[in-house]
Amino acid sequence: MAFDIEMIRKVYENFSSRLTVIRKVVNHPLTLTEKILYTHLWQDEATESYTRGSSYVEFSPDRVAMQDATAQMALLQFMQSGRTKVAVPSTVHCDHLIEARDNSKDDLSRAINESSEVYDFLASVSNKYGIGFWKPGAGIIHQVVLENYAFPGGMMIGTDSHTVNAGGLGMIAIGVGGADACDVMAGLPWELKMPKLIGVKLTGKLNGWTSPKDVILKVAGLLTVKGGTGAIVEYFGDGAKSFSCTGKGTICNMGAEIGATTSIFGYDDTLRRYLKATGREDIASLADNIKEHLTGDDEVYANPQKYFNQVIEINLNELEPHLNGPFTPDLATPISKMKEVAAANGWPMKIEVGLIGSCTNSSYEDISRSVSIAKQVAEKGLKLKSDFTITPGSEQVRFTIERDGFLKVFDEIGATVFANACGPCIGMWARMGAEKKEKNTIVHSFNRNFAKRADGNPNTFAFVGSPEMVTAMAIAGRLDFNPITDTLMNEKGEQVKLDPPVGTELPVNGFSVEDRGFQAPAEDGSNVQVIVSPTSKRLQLLEPFAPWEGKDLSEMKLLIKAKGKCTTDHISMAGPWLRFRGHLDNISNNLLIGAVNFFNDRTDYVKNQLTGEYGTVPATQRAYKAAGVGSVVVGDENYGEGSSREHAAMEPRHLGVRAVIVKSFARIHETNLKKQGMLALTFAEKSDYDKIQENDTIEVIGLTTFTPGQPLKVVLHHENNTKDEILVNHTYNQQQIEWFKAGGALNIIRRDFASAN
């Protein structure tokens, strides 16, 4: 039987009756997205039709998922809430702290030894508060969720931006910060601005070398990294029904790279097959009973321009394989154009490493298609020209592909199999020679390829493709190789051509696994002890942030004016810093060290206005904090793009930054700043960014009358005794303004719980 089957049964039992009410209120045919959102309103039944892009709505998610890096801070916050058990089914997945270095066995063993303190903490907190715990090696959170917890028509939030992967199984699944997760686990509503809707109509059918990954690579090229911000992407059409469930998951997973709130596919036979194959036939039966509700209305798909804010149509018959990159996941190049584009841009042609797997592309089908290419190395007398690695998505997938002989094929061509974890995809890759910072090219089937993302080397040109395309490119060893048209010279001097990939949607003999790595929580956790050493370098109990002083902010110094792309990787790097995700003060030593300073084009080198000297960003900010001086961070477009990590909001808050003023925010990061009691502001006129000078002293005026929809005023006092007054906008509603006044949302949760008891 599936996990939490009674909860799922209740969702389905109420679905039809709630939709009846919703249709009367909304009074138009419904998209699948609308059906799920409106059936998950906090107040149960809909009483009004919400305006997309402006109405703040309170929702009641069915479950919460957390990965180990973000779970530490989320659970440290939850421990302050006063609750004794989580209010909704919740899970923790240990996948981020395992460094890829040697091989799966040694890497896992080393991680368990090095991070035992963190794993013990997460296991004990989970045991105490009724949270399911997935041990190190069990798999990557999003693959494990797809295999065990996702269900059509449900709603989930998760403390990782790629939570959206579960949309492949027909679920509204949204990445959030730990404070949002804390709210829901504490039994409170979860707030989201009603998303706009982007419809993607898929016609035709994939063929040859083209895969579901190429759909989202194409969409990323069309929409860019911020084109989906504030929107949910709903895929439909006959082409959509032809993908496997895991193929749909791949598309939804990488929707995070266009800034989308989430992405989703409707319920169909492929989802039914996947549910049955993963031991959840009971959910499939329940879904079959309301299957007409688990997709958009026919009228919507017949006339999508009328019901979506934007519609994109892609003919799968004409879609080419793509490679996206380098340095951004939306720079889309069809494989037929790569040779000329790479040459024109001077990209390194030699491919040093090909990497497949990750939460985006580690399904049985992905590996089976890749292995069909790998087999041709021996069959056609070829030799692997690049290093090649495989990262399975879960122990269930790993065990099954070993049973079916896939891992043997990879081993025979000289590939390395890493642990069932995130590894290189999030920078947890001990790549030999990366410290030399040499210019080089890698290709991978991951989702992100920001500078330094995989190996810490700013000169690694990383390109994103499908697993089968990455496998072919690793065999060829060159970026300008097109497997559709080009041949390779084998060991005998013969010209041979790779056959297109073939694969199996699901294992013919079913999935197998000996130990999934799951630990169920105690029925009664009241006697379970959670111990955090006061001398620990990796874990630190949280202290509440101070409330607002009740007056406008003045005499603040500019900490940094970030230039260009400033993702959460730039604000709070992952990689080796992951070990401090449970210790706010220690991890704050990476604050904005990757951001480029507008005034000198250097990273981690800013002016301390108190001394006139230049130093690192964290050290400069700590000096301001010690002197009781507030500070401001200024940023460019789509500030905070990327991961959901709330450390990128908690670190500046902890060190005394008071406001972040940018041209535009990525959705999750803006919310995270609000949750921590910070000011997240945008220039009313984007050109005002240019008015910020290095030695500015800054005021924020209007906080005593802080009101939804009303701009605030910022005064820039320049070094030459002149000043500029500019307007800044915000998206705070009244509740979020209360978060600011209280010093953070958690302070309100703690206060309300204490008063109720």
Tab-separated table of C-alpha atoms in Angstrom, residues 59 61 63-67 70-71 74 77 141-142 155-164 172-185 190-192 256 260-262 642-647 667-673 675-676:
chain	number	residue	atom	x	y	z
A	59	PHE	CA	-3.411	27.081	0.411
A	61	PRO	CA	-0.641	21.545	0.859
A	63	ARG	CA	2.653	17.190	2.251
A	64	VAL	CA	6.165	18.626	2.734
A	65	ALA	CA	9.498	17.263	1.459
A	66	MET	CA	12.956	18.416	2.577
A	67	GLN	CA	16.477	17.531	1.488
A	70	THR	CA	17.790	22.661	3.624
A	71	ALA	CA	16.078	20.414	6.183
A	74	ALA	CA	13.839	24.191	8.269
A	77	GLN	CA	13.049	26.668	12.812
A	141	ILE	CA	14.798	13.633	-3.004
A	142	HIS	CA	12.876	14.285	-6.221
A	155	MET	CA	-0.283	19.612	-3.734
A	156	MET	CA	3.157	19.524	-2.154
A	157	ILE	CA	5.802	22.021	-1.137
A	158	GLY	CA	9.458	21.146	-0.777
A	159	THR	CA	12.595	22.911	0.396
A	160	ASP	CA	14.328	22.558	-2.948
A	161	SER	CA	13.581	24.406	-6.163
A	162	HIS	CA	13.355	21.141	-8.127
A	163	THR	CA	10.436	19.941	-6.028
A	164	VAL	CA	8.587	20.753	-9.261
A	172	ILE	CA	1.231	20.800	-8.055
A	173	ALA	CA	4.651	20.694	-6.409
A	174	ILE	CA	6.402	23.931	-5.522
A	175	GLY	CA	9.841	24.768	-4.197
A	176	VAL	CA	9.934	26.960	-1.087
A	177	GLY	CA	12.229	28.101	1.684
A	178	GLY	CA	12.412	26.369	5.036
A	179	ALA	CA	10.245	28.987	6.749
A	180	ASP	CA	7.370	28.143	4.400
A	181	ALA	CA	7.853	24.451	5.144
A	182	CYS	CA	7.886	25.267	8.850
A	183	ASP	CA	4.519	27.028	8.516
A	184	VAL	CA	2.870	24.065	6.830
A	185	MET	CA	4.396	21.504	9.199
A	190	TRP	CA	0.743	28.471	2.976
A	191	GLU	CA	0.535	31.694	1.016
A	192	LEU	CA	1.215	32.120	-2.699
A	256	ALA	CA	12.725	25.696	-12.328
A	260	ALA	CA	8.293	28.828	-13.214
A	261	THR	CA	6.382	28.357	-9.968
A	262	THR	CA	5.897	24.772	-11.122
A	642	GLY	CA	18.209	29.303	-8.832
A	643	SER	CA	17.940	27.177	-5.711
A	644	SER	CA	15.309	27.585	-3.016
A	645	ARG	CA	18.011	27.833	-0.343
A	646	GLU	CA	16.807	30.227	2.331
A	647	HIS	CA	20.342	30.587	3.618
A	667	ARG	CA	10.034	34.306	-6.784
A	668	ILE	CA	11.375	31.993	-4.081
A	669	HIS	CA	14.148	34.305	-2.982
A	670	GLU	CA	11.824	37.282	-2.637
A	671	THR	CA	9.525	35.203	-0.418
A	672	ASN	CA	12.461	33.940	1.635
A	673	LEU	CA	13.588	37.513	2.334
A	675	LYS	CA	9.840	35.416	5.729
A	676	GLN	CA	13.045	36.437	7.515
